[in-house]
PDB file of C-alpha atoms in Angstrom:
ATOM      1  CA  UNK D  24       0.000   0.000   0.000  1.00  0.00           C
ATOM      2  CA  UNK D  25       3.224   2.637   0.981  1.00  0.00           C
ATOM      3  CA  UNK D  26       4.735   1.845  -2.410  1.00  0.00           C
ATOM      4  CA  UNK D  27       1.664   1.804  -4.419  1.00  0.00           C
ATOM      5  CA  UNK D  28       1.347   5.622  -2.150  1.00  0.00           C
ATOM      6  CA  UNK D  29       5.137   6.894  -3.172  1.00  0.00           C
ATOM      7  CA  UNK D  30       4.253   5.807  -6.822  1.00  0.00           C
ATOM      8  CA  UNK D  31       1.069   8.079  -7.164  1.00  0.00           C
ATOM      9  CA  UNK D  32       2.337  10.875  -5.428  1.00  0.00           C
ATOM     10  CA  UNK D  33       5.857  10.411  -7.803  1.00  0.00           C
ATOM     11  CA  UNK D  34       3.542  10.154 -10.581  1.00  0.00           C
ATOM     12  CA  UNK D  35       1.499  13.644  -9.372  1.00  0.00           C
ATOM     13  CA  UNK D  36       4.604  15.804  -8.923  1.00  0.00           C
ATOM     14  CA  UNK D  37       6.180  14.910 -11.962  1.00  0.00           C
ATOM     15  CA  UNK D  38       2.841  15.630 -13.642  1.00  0.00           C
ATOM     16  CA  UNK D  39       2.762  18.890 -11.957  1.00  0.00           C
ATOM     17  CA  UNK D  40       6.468  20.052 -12.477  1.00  0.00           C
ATOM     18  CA  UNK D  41       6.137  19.144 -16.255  1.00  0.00           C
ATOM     19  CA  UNK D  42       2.982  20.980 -16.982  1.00  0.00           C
ATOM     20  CA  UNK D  43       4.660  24.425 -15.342  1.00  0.00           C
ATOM     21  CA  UNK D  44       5.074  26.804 -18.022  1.00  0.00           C
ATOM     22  CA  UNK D  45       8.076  27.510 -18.638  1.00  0.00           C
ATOM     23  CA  UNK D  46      11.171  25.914 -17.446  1.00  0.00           C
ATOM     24  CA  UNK D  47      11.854  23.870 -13.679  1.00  0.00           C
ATOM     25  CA  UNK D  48      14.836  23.336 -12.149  1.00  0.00           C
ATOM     26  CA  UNK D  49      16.572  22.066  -8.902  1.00  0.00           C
ATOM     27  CA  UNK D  50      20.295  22.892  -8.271  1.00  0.00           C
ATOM     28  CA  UNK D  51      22.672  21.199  -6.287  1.00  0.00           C
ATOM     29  CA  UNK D  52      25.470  23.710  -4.325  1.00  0.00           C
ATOM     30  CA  UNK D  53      27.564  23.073  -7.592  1.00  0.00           C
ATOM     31  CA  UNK D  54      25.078  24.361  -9.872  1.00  0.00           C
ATOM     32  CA  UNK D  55      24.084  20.870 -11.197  1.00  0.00           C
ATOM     33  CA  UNK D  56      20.919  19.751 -11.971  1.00  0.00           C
ATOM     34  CA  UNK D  57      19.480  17.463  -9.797  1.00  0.00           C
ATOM     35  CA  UNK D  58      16.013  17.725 -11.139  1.00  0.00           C
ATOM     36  CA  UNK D  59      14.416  19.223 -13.783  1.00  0.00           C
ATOM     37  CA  UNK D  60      10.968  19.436 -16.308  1.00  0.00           C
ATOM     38  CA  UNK D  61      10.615  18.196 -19.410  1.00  0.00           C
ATOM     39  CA  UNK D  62      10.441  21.867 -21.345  1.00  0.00           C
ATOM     40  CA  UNK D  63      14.057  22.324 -20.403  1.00  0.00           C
ATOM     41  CA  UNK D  64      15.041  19.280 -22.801  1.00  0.00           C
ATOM     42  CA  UNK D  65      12.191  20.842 -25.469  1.00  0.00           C
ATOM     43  CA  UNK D  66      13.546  24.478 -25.068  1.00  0.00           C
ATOM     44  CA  UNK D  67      16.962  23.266 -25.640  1.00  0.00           C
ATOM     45  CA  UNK D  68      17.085  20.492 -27.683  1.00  0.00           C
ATOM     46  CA  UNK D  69      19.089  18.704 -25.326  1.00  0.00           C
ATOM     47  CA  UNK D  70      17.955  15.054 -24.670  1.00  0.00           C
ATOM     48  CA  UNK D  71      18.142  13.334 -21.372  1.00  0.00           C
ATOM     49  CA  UNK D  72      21.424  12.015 -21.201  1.00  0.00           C
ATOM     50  CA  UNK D  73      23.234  15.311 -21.881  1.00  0.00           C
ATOM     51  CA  UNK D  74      21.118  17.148 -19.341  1.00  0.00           C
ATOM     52  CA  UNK D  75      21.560  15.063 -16.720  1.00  0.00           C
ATOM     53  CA  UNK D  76      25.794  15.738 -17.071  1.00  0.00           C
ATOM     54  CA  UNK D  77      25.261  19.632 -17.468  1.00  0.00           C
ATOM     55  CA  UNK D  78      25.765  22.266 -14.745  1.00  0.00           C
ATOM     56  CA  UNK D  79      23.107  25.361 -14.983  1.00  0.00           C
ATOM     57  CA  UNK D  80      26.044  27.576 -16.384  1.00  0.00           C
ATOM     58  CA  UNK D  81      26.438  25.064 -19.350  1.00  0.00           C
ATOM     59  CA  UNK D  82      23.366  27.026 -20.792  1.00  0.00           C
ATOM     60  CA  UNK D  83      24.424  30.786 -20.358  1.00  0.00           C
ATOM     61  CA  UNK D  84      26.628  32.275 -23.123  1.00  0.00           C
ATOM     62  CA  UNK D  85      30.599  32.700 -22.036  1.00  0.00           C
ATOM     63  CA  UNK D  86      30.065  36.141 -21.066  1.00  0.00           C
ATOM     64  CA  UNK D  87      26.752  36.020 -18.742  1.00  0.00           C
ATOM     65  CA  UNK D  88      28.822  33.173 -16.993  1.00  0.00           C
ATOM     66  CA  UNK D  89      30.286  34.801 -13.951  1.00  0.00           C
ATOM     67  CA  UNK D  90      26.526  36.667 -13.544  1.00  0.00           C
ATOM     68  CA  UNK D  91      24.648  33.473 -13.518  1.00  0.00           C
ATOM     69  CA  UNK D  92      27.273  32.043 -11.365  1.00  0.00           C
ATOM     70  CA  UNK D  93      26.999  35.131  -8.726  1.00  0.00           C
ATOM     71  CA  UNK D  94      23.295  34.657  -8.961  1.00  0.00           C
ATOM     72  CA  UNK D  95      23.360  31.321  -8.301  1.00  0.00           C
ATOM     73  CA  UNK D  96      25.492  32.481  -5.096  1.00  0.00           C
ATOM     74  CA  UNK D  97      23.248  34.509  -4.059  1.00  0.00           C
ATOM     75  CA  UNK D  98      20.099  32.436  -4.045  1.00  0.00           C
ATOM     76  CA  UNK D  99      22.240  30.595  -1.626  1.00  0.00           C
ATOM     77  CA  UNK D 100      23.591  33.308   0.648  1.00  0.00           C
ATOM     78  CA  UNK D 101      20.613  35.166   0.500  1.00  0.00           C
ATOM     79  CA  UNK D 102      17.684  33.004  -0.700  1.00  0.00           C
ATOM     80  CA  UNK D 103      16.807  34.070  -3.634  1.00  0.00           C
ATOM     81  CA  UNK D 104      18.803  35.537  -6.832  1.00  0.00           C
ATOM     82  CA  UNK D 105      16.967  35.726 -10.386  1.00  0.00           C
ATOM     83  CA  UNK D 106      19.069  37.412 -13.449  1.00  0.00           C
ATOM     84  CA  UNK D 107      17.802  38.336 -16.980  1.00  0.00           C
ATOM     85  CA  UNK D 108      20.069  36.060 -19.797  1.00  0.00           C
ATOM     86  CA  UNK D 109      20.069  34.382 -23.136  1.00  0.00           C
ATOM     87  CA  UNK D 110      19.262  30.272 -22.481  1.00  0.00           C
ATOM     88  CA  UNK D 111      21.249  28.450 -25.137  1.00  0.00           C
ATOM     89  CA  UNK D 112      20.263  25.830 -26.870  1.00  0.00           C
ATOM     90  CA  UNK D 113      21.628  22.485 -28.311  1.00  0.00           C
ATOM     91  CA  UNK D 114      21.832  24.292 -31.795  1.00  0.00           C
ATOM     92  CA  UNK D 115      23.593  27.417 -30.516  1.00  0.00           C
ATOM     93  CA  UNK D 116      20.023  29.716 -30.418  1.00  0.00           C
ATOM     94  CA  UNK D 117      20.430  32.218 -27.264  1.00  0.00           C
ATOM     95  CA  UNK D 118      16.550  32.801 -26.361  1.00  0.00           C
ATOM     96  CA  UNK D 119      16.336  35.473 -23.645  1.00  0.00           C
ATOM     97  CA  UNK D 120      14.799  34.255 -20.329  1.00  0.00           C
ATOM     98  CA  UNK D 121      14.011  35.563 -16.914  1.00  0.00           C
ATOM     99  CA  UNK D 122      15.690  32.910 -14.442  1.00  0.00           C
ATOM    100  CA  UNK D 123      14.846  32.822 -10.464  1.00  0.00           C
ATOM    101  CA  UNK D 124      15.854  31.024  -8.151  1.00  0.00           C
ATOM    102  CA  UNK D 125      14.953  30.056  -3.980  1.00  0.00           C
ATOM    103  CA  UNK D 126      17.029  28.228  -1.658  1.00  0.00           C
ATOM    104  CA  UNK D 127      15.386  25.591   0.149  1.00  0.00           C
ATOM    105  CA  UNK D 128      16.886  22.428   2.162  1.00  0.00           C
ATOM    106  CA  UNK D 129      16.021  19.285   0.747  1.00  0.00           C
ATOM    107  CA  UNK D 130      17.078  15.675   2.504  1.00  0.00           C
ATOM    108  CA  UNK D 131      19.189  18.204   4.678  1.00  0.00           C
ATOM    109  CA  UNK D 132      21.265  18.962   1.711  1.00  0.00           C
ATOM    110  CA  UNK D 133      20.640  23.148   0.202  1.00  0.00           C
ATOM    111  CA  UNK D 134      19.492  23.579  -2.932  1.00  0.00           C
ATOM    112  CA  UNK D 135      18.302  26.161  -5.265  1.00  0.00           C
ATOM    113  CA  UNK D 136      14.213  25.652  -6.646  1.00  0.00           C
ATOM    114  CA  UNK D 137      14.148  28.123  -9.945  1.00  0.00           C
ATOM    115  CA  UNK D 138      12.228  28.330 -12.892  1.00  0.00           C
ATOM    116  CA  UNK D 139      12.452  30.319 -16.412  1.00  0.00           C
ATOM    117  CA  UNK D 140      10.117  31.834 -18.488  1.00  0.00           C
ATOM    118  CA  UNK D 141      11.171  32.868 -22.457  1.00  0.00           C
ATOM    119  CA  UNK D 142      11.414  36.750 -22.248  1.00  0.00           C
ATOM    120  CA  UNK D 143      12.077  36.908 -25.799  1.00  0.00           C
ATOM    121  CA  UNK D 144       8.418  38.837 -26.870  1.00  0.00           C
ATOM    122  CA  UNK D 145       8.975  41.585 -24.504  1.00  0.00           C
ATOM    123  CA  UNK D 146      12.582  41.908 -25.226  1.00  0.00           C
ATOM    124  CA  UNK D 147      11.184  42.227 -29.201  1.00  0.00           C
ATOM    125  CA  UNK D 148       8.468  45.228 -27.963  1.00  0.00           C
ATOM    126  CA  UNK D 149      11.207  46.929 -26.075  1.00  0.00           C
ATOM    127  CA  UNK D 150      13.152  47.122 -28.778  1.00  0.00           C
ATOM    128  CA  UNK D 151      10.660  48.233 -30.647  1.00  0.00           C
ATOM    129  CA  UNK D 152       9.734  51.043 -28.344  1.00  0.00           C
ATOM    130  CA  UNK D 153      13.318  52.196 -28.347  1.00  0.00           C
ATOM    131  CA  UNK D 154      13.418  52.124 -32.248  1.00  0.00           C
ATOM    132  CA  UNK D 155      10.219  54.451 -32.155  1.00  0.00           C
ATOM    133  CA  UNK D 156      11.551  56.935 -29.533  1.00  0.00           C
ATOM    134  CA  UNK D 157      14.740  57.309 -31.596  1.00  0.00           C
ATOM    135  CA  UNK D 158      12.741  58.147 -34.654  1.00  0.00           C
ATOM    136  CA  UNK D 159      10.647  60.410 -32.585  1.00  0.00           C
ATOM    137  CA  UNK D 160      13.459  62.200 -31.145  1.00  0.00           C
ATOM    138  CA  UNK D 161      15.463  62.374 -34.789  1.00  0.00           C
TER     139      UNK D 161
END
């Protein structure tokens, strides 16, 4: 009856994290990922096997490294961190996300819970915007 009772409610939260928009993650103190939903494989392109060898800065471009990274460290110090970055994919494509993050203790090990939502429409109609208050101003 217990095991039939872990199976459903394994069965529930996967269900749950994998319908959440967007993209789930759970990060060890290293910055690997311990757990994760299935939009981060469709997002990326990555399949399962990669993913489960990647650490979260494997998906930031070279340069937003050492941000992500001090983010990361801060979710930890302070308990939450969130930064704005491109999410690369298996192909190379950098789509612009939103990335948070919240420490929590899990099996009395620290981790960080975080999700990420595609930012890449508003980014689009901000640059917009900007293109229409330059020709405004010219």
């Amino acid at each position: 009856m217990a095991n039939r009772d872990l199976t459903a409610e394994k069965t529930f939260s996967d269900s749950v994290i994998d319908s959440l928009p967007g993209i789930f993650y759970v990060l060890d103190e290293s910055g690997n990922i311990v757990r994760r939903n299935r939009n981060l494989a469709l997002i990326t392109g990555y399949v399962d096997d990669d993913l489960s060898r990647m650490n979260a800065i494997d998906f930031v471009p070279p340069e937003n490294r050492n941000r992500l990274a001090d983010a990361i460290q801060k979710a930890f110090d302070r308990g939450y961190g969130s930064i704005e970055t491109a999410l690369l994919t298996r192909t190379g494509e950098a789509i612009p996300f939103y990335l948070t993050g919240s420490r929590t203790t899990i099996a009395n090990q620290t981790m960080i819970i975080g999700m990420g939502i595609d930012i890449a429409a508003r980014k689009q109609a901000e640059e917009k915007l900007r293109e229409s208050e330059e020709k405004f101003r010219s």
